[in-house]
Short mmCIF file of C-alpha atoms and ligand atoms in Angstrom, two decimals:
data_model
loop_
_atom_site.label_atom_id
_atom_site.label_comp_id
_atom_site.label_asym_id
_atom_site.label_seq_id
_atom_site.Cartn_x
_atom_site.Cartn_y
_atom_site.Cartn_z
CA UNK G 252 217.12 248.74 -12.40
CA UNK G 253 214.37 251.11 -11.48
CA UNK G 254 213.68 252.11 -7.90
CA UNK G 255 210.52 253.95 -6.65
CA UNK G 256 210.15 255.51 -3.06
CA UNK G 257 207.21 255.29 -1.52
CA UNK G 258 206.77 257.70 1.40
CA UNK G 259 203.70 259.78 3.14
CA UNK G 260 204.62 261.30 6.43
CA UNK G 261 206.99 263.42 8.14
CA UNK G 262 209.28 260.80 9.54
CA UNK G 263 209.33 258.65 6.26
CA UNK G 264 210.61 262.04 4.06
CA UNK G 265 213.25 262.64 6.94
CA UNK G 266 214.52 258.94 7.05
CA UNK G 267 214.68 258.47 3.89
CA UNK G 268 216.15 261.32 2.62
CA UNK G 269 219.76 259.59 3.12
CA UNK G 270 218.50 256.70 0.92
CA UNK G 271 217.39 259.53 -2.02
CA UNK G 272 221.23 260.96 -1.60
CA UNK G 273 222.60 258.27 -1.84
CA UNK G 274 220.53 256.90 -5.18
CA UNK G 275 221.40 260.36 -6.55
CA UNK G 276 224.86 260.06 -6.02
CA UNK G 277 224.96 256.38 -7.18
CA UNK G 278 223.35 257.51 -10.38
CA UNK G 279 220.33 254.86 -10.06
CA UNK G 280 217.33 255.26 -11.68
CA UNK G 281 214.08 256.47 -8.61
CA UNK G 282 211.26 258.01 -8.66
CA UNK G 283 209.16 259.33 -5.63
CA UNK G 284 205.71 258.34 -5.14
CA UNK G 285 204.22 260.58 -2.32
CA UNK G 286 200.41 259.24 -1.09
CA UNK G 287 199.76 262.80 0.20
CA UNK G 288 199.06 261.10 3.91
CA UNK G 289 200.16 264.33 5.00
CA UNK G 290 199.73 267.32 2.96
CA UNK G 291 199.70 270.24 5.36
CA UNK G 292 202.87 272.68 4.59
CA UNK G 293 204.68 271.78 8.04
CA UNK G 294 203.92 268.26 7.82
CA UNK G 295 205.18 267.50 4.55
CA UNK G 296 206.86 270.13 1.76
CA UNK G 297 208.72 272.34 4.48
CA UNK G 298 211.30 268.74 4.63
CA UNK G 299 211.32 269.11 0.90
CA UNK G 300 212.84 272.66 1.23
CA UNK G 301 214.98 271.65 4.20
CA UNK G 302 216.38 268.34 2.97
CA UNK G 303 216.80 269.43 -0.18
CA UNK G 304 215.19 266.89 -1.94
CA UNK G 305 213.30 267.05 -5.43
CA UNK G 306 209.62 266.75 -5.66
CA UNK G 307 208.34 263.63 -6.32
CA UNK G 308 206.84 262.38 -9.36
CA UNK G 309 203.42 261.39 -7.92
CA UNK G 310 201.65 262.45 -5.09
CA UNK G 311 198.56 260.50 -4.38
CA UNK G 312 196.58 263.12 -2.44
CA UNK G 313 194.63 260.53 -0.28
CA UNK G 314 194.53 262.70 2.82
CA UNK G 315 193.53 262.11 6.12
CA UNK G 316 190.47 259.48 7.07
CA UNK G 317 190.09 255.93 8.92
CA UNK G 318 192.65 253.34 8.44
CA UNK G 319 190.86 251.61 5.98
CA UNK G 320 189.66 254.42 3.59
CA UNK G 321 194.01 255.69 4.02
CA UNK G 322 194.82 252.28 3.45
CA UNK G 323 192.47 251.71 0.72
CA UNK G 324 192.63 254.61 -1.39
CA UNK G 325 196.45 254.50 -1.23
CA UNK G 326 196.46 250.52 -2.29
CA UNK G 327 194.54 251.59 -5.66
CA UNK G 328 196.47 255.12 -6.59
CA UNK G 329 199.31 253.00 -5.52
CA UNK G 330 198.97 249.92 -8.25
CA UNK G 331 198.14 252.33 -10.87
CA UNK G 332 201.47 253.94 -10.51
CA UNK G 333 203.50 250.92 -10.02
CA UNK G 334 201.53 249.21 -13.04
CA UNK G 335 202.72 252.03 -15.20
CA UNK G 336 206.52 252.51 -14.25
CA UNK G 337 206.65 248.75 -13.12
CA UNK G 338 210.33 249.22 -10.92
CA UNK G 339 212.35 246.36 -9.76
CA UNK G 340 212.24 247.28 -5.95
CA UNK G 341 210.18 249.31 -3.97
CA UNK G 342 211.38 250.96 -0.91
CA UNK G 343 209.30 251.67 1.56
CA UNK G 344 210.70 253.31 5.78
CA UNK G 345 209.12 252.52 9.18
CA UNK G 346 205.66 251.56 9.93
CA UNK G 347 202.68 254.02 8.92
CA UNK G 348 199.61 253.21 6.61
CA UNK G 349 201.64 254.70 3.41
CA UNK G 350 204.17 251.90 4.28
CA UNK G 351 201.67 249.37 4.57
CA UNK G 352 199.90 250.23 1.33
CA UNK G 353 203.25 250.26 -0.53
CA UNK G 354 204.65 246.82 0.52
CA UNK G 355 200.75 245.62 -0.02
CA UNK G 356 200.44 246.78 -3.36
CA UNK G 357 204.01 245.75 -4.73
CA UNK G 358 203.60 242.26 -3.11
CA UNK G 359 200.51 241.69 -5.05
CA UNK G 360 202.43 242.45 -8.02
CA UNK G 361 205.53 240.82 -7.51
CA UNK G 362 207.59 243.58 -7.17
CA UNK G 363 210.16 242.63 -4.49
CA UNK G 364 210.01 245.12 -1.19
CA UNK G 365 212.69 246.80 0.91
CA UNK G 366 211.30 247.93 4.57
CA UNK G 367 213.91 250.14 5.85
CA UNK G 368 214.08 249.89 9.15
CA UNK G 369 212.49 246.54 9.54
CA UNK G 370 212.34 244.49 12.55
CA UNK G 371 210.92 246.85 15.28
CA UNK G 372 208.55 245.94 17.76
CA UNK G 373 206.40 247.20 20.96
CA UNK G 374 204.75 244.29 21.20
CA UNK G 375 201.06 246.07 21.59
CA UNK G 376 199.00 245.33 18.79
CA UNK G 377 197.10 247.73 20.35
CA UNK G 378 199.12 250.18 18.18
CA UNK G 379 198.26 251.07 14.30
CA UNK G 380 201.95 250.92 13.77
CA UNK G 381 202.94 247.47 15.49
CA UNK G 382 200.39 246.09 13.08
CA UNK G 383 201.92 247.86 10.03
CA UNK G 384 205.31 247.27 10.77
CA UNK G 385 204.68 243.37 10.72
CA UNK G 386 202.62 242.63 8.08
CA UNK G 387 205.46 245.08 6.23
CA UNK G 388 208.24 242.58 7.61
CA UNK G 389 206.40 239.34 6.23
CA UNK G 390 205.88 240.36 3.02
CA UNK G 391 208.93 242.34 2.14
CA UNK G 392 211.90 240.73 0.26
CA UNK G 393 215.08 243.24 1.91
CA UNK G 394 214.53 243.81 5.45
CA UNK G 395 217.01 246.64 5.94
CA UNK G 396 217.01 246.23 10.32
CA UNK G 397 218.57 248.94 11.87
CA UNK G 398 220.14 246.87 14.99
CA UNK G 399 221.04 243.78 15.70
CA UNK G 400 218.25 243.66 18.54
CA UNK G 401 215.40 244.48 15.43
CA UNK G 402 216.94 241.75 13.29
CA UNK G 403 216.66 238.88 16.15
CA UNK G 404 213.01 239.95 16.65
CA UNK G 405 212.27 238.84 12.73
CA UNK G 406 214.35 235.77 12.98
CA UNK G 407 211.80 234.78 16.02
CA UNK G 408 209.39 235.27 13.57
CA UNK G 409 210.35 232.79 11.31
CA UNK G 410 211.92 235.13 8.44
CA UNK G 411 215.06 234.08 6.62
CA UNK G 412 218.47 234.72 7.41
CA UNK G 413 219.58 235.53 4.05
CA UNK G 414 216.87 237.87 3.85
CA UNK G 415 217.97 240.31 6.86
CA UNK G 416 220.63 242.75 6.52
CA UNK G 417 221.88 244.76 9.42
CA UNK G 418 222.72 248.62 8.42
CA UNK G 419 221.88 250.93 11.24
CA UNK G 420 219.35 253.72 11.10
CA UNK G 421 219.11 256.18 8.46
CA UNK G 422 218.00 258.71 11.18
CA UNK G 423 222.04 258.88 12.27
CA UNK G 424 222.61 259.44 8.84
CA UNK G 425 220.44 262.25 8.96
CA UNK G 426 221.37 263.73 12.05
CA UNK G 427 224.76 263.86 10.61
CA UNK G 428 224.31 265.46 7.62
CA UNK G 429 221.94 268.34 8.97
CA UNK G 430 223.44 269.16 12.81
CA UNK G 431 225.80 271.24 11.58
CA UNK G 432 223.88 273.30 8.86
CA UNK G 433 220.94 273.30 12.00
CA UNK G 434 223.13 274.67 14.21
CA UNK G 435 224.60 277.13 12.09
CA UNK G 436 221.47 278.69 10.03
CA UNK G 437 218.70 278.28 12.60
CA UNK G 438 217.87 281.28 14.29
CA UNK G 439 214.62 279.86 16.69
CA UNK G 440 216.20 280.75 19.76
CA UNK G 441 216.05 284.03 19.53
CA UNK G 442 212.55 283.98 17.93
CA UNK G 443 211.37 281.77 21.08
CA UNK G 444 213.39 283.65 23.77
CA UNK G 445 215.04 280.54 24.70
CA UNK G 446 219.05 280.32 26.40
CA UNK G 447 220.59 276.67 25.45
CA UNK G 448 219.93 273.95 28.11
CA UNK G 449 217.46 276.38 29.77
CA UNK G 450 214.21 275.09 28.42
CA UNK G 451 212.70 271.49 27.70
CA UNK G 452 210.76 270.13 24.23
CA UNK G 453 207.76 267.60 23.71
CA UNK G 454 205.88 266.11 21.08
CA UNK G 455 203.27 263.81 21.33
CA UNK G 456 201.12 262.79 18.81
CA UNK G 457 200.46 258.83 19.05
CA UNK G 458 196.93 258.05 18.64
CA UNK G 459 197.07 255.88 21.88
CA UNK G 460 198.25 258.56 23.77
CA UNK G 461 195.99 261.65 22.55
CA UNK G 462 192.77 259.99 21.23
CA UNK G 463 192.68 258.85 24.98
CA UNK G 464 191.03 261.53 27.20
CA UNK G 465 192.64 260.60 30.05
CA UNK G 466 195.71 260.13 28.90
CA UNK G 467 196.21 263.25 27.63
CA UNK G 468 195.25 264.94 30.87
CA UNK G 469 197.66 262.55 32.31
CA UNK G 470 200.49 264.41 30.01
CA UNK G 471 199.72 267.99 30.36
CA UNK G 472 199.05 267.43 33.47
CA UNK G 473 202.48 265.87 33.93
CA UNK G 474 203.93 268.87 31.73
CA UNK G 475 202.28 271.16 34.35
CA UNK G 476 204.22 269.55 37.59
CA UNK G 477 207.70 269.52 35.82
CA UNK G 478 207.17 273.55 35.00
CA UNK G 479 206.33 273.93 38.75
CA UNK G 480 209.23 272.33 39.82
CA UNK G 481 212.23 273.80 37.61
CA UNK G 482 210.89 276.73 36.19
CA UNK G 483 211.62 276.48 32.78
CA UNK G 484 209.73 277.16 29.53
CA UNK G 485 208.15 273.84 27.69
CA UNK G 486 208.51 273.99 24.16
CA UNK G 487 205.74 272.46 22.86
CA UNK G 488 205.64 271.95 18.76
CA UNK G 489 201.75 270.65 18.25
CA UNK G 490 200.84 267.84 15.80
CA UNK G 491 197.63 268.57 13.77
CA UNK G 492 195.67 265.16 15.87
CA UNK G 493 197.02 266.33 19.55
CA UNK G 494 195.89 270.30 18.86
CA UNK G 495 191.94 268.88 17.30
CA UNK G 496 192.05 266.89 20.37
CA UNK G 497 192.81 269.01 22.71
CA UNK G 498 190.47 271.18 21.40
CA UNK G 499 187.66 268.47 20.92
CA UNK G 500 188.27 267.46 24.69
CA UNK G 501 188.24 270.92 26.35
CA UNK G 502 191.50 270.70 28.07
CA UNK G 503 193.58 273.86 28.81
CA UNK G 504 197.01 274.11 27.72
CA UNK G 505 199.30 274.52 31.57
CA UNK G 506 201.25 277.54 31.93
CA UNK G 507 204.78 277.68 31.42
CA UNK G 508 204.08 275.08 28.11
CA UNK G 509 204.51 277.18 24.89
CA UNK G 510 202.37 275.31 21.93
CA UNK G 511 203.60 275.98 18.81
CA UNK G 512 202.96 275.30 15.04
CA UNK G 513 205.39 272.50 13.83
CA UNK G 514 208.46 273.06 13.03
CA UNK G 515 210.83 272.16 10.12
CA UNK G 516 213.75 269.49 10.46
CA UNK G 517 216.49 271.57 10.71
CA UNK G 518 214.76 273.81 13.36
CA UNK G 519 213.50 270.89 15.72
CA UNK G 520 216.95 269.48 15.30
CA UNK G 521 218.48 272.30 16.70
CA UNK G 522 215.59 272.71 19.47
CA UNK G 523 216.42 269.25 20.17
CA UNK G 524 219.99 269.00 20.16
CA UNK G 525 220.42 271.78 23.12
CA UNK G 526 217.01 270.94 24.58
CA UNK G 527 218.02 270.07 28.95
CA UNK G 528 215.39 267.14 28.23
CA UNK G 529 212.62 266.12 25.59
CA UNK G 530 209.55 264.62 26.57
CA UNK G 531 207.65 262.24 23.67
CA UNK G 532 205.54 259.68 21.98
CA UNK G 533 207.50 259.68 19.16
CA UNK G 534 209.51 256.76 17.79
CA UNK G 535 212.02 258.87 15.88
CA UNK G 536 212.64 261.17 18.69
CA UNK G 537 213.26 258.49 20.98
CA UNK G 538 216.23 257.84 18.62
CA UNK G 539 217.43 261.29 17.67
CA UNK G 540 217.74 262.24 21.73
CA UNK G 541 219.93 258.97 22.32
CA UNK G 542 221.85 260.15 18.99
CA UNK G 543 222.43 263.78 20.71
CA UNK G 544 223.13 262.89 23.95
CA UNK G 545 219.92 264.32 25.20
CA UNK G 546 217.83 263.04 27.73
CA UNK G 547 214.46 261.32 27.16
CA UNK G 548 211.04 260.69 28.95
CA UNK G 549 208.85 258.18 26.71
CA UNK G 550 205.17 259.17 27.39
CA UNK G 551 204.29 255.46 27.00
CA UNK G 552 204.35 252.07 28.36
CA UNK G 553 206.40 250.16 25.83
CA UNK G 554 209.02 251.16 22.88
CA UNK G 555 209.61 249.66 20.07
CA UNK G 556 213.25 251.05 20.66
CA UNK G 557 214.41 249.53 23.31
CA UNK G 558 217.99 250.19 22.99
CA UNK G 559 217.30 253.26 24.53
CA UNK G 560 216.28 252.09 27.51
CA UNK G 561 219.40 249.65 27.69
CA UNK G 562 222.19 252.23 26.83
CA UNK G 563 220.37 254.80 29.78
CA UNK G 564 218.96 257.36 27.28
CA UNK G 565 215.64 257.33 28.09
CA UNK G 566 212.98 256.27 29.96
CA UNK G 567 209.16 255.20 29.93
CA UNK G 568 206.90 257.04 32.13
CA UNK G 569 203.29 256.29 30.66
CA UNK G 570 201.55 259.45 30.99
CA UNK G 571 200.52 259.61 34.98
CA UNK G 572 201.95 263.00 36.33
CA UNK G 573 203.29 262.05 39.26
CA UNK G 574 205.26 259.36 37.38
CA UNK G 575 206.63 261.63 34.62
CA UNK G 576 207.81 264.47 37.11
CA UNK G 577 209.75 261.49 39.15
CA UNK G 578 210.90 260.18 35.85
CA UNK G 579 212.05 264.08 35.00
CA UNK G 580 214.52 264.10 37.74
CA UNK G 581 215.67 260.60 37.54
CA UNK G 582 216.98 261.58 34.13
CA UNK G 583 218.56 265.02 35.30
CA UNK G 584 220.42 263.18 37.83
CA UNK G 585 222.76 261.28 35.35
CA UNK G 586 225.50 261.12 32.80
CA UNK G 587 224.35 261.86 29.31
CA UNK G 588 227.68 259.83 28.90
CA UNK G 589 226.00 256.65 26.61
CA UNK G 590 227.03 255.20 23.17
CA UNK G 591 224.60 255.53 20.33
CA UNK G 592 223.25 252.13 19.20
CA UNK G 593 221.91 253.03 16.07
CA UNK G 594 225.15 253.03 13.76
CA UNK G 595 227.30 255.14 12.02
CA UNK G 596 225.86 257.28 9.75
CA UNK G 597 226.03 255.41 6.61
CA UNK G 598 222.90 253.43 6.58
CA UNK G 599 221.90 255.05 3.48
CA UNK G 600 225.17 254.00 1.42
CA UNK G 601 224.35 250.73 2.91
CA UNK G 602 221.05 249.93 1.92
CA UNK G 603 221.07 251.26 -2.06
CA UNK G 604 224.19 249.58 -1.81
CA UNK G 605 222.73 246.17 -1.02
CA UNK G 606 220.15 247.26 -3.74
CA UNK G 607 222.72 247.50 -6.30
CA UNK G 608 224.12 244.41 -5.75
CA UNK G 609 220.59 242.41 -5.49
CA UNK G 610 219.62 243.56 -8.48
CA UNK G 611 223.28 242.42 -10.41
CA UNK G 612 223.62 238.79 -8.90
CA UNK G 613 219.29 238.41 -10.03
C1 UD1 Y 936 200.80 259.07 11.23
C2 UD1 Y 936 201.27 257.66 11.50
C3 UD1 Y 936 202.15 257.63 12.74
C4 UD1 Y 936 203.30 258.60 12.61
C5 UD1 Y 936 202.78 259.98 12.27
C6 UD1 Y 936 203.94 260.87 11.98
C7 UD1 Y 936 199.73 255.86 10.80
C8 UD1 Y 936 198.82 254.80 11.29
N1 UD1 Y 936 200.14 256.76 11.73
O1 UD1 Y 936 200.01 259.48 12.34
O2 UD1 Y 936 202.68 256.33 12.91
O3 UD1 Y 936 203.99 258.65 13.84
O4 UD1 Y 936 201.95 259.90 11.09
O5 UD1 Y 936 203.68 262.20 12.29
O6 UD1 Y 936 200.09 255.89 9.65
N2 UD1 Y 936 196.56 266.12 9.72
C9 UD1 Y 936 196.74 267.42 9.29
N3 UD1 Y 936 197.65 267.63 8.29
C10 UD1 Y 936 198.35 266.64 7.72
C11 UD1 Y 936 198.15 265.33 8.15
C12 UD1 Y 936 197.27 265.08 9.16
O7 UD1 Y 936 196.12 268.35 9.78
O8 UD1 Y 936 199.16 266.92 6.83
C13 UD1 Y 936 195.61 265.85 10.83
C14 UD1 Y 936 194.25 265.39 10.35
O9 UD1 Y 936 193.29 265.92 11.24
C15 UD1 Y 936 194.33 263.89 10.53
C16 UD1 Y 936 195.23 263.73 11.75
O10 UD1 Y 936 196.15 264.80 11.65
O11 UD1 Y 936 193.07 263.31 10.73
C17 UD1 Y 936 195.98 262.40 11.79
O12 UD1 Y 936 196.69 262.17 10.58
P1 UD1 Y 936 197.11 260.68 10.13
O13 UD1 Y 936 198.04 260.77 8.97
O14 UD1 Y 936 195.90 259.83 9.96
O15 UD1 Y 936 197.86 260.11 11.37
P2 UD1 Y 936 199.03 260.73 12.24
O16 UD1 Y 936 198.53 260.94 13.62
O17 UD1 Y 936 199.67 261.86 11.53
N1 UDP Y 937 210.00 266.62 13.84
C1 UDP Y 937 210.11 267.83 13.14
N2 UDP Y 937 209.34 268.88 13.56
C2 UDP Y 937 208.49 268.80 14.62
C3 UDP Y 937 208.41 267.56 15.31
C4 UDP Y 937 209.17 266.50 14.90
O1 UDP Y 937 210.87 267.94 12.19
O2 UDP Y 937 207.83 269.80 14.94
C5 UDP Y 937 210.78 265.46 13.34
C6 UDP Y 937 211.71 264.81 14.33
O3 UDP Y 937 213.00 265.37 14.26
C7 UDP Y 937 211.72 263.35 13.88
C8 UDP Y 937 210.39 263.17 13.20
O4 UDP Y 937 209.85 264.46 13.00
O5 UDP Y 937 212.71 263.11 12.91
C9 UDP Y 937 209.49 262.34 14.05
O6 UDP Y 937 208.24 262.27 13.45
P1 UDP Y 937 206.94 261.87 14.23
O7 UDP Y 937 207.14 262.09 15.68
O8 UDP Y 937 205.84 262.59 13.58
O9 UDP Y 937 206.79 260.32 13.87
P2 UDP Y 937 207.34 258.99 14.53
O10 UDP Y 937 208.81 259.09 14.62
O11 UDP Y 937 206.68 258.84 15.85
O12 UDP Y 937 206.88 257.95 13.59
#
């Protein structure tokens, strides 16, 4: 049985690097196939280095553009590729364009799909991802869900029982296997003048959010009132699209929020893990703050994670600053005392696993 990964962006390298260990360690034949969707050093090779993970065997180099010329460059290096080493399985994590073009292309060629962490849903198709993430789920043949939430949402949809398989999320896997080598090795405290619990973290990068004038204002803005009110320095690691924004729209960066490059894994895991409270867009780090007991502030309207919301680790404040500051101190006032809802750390083992034993009874 032959196996090839298809990933793109920062989250898919992280979340599937426990799948990669775990084919290594089964001693199944994989291959990477990278579209190049990003390509910029912090973006991309620095969670080669820090995951230790080999290079893989193709990387498309599509770059950055519209959806359609992503899409549709990556459909056609994509075939070519999987035309040529013609694998049993594809496996393909979360819900960007690479993902999209990877189920799209196998599909047409009758290659049968994982989708690794299947099942999500915000329920705005207003989102590039909510779109992505279904058509991924309808056309893929192992929907790997990571709750039990994510797998009712695709039986409402109509797909088949058998076809569902509950394994939690590779993130805890993750998480696991680099806290401890974060915490030990990473030295960005000092470099950043920062005392544990003394300082909080944001990202936000979602198109919806930064492509939006106003919405943006709305966040640093928001950013702004929560430094006047505690005091504390705002660790801010930029994504490529917020910074041009920014830029693009003239807005000034508050004081007391520090903008910096992006950082590597293991260092945002260990800014995370002792941040007093994140602020984000993000999907994954909606997860990873529930996983470290940290709390959350969702600069959004909806989640396609809403466990979160249920167990008490985070919250959605949209991006009006009156509303985040007020969500701010909501959070500070209680117990980061919640159970993590997105498994045990062995996702990984689970899913090749499942792989394994597809591809024997077939
Ligand atoms: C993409 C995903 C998003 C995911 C995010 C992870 C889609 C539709 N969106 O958004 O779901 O959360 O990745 O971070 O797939 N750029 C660089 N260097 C890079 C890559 C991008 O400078 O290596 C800049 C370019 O100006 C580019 C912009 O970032 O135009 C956006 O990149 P793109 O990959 O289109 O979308 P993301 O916002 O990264
Ligand atoms: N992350 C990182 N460095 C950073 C910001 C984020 O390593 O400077 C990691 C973070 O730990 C999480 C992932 O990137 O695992 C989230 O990626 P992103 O927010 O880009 O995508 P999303 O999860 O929203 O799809």
């Amino acid at each position: 049985m032959k196996i090839s990964i298809i990933l793109g962006t920062r989250p898919e390298i992280i979340k599937m690097s426990p799948v990669i260990r775990e084919l290594e360690n089964k001693g199944l034949d994989y291959f990477i196939l990278h579209t190049g969707q990003h390509y910029s050093y912090n973006l991309d090779k620095i969670f080669f280095e820090d995951l230790e993970l080999s290079e893989p065997k193709y990387n498309l180099d599509v770059g950055s553009g519209t959806h359609a010329e992503e899409t549709g460059k990556m459909l056609m290096g994509i075939e070519k590729i999987l035309n040529k080493e013609k694998p049993d399985v594809v496996l393909v994590e979360g819900d960007t364009n690479t993902v999209l073009a990877g189920a799209l292309a196998a599909s047409k060629l009758h290659i049968k799909i994982g989708h690794v962490e299947a099942g999500l849903r915000s329920h705005d198709r207003g989102m590039p991802e909510e779109i992505n993430r279904i058509l991924t789920d309808h056309i893929s043949d192992y929907l790997f869900a990571p709750t039990g939430k994510a797998k009712g949402n695709l039986l409402k949809e109509g797909i088949p029982q058998h076809k569902i398989f509950v394994t939690g999320n590779t993130i805890v896997d993750a998480i696991y296997q680099n806290l401890e080598i974060a915490e030990r090795k990473i030295d960005i405290f000092n470099k950043l003048g920062l005392e544990r619990d003394e300082y909080f973290l944001v990202t936000a990068h979602r198109q919806k959010n930064v492509d939006v004038k106003e919405r943006l204002m709305g966040i640093l803005e928001g950013l702004k009132l929560v430094y006047d009110e505690f005091n504390l320095p705002i660790i801010y690691p930029i994504h490529p699209r917020t910074k041009k924004r920014i830029h693009e729209f003239g807005l000034e960066i508050p004081r007391g929020v520090n903008v910096i490059e992006p950082v590597g894994f293991l260092e945002f895991l260990k800014l995370e893990a002792n941040a007093k409270l994140v602020f984000t867009d993000s999907g994954g780090v909606q997860e990873e703050t529930c996983i470290l007991k940290v709390p959350c502030v969702t600069l959004r309207d909806n989640t396609e994670r809403p466990e979160t919301l249920e167990v008490g680790s985070n919250v959605l404040a949209g991006t009006n600053q009156e509303k985040i500051l007020d969500c701010t101190k909501l959070m500070l006032n209680h117990e980061n005392n919640w159970v993590n809802p997105f498994g045990d750390g062995k996702a990984g083992k689970r899913i090749t696993g499942i792989i394994k034993e597809e591809s024997i009874r077939k």
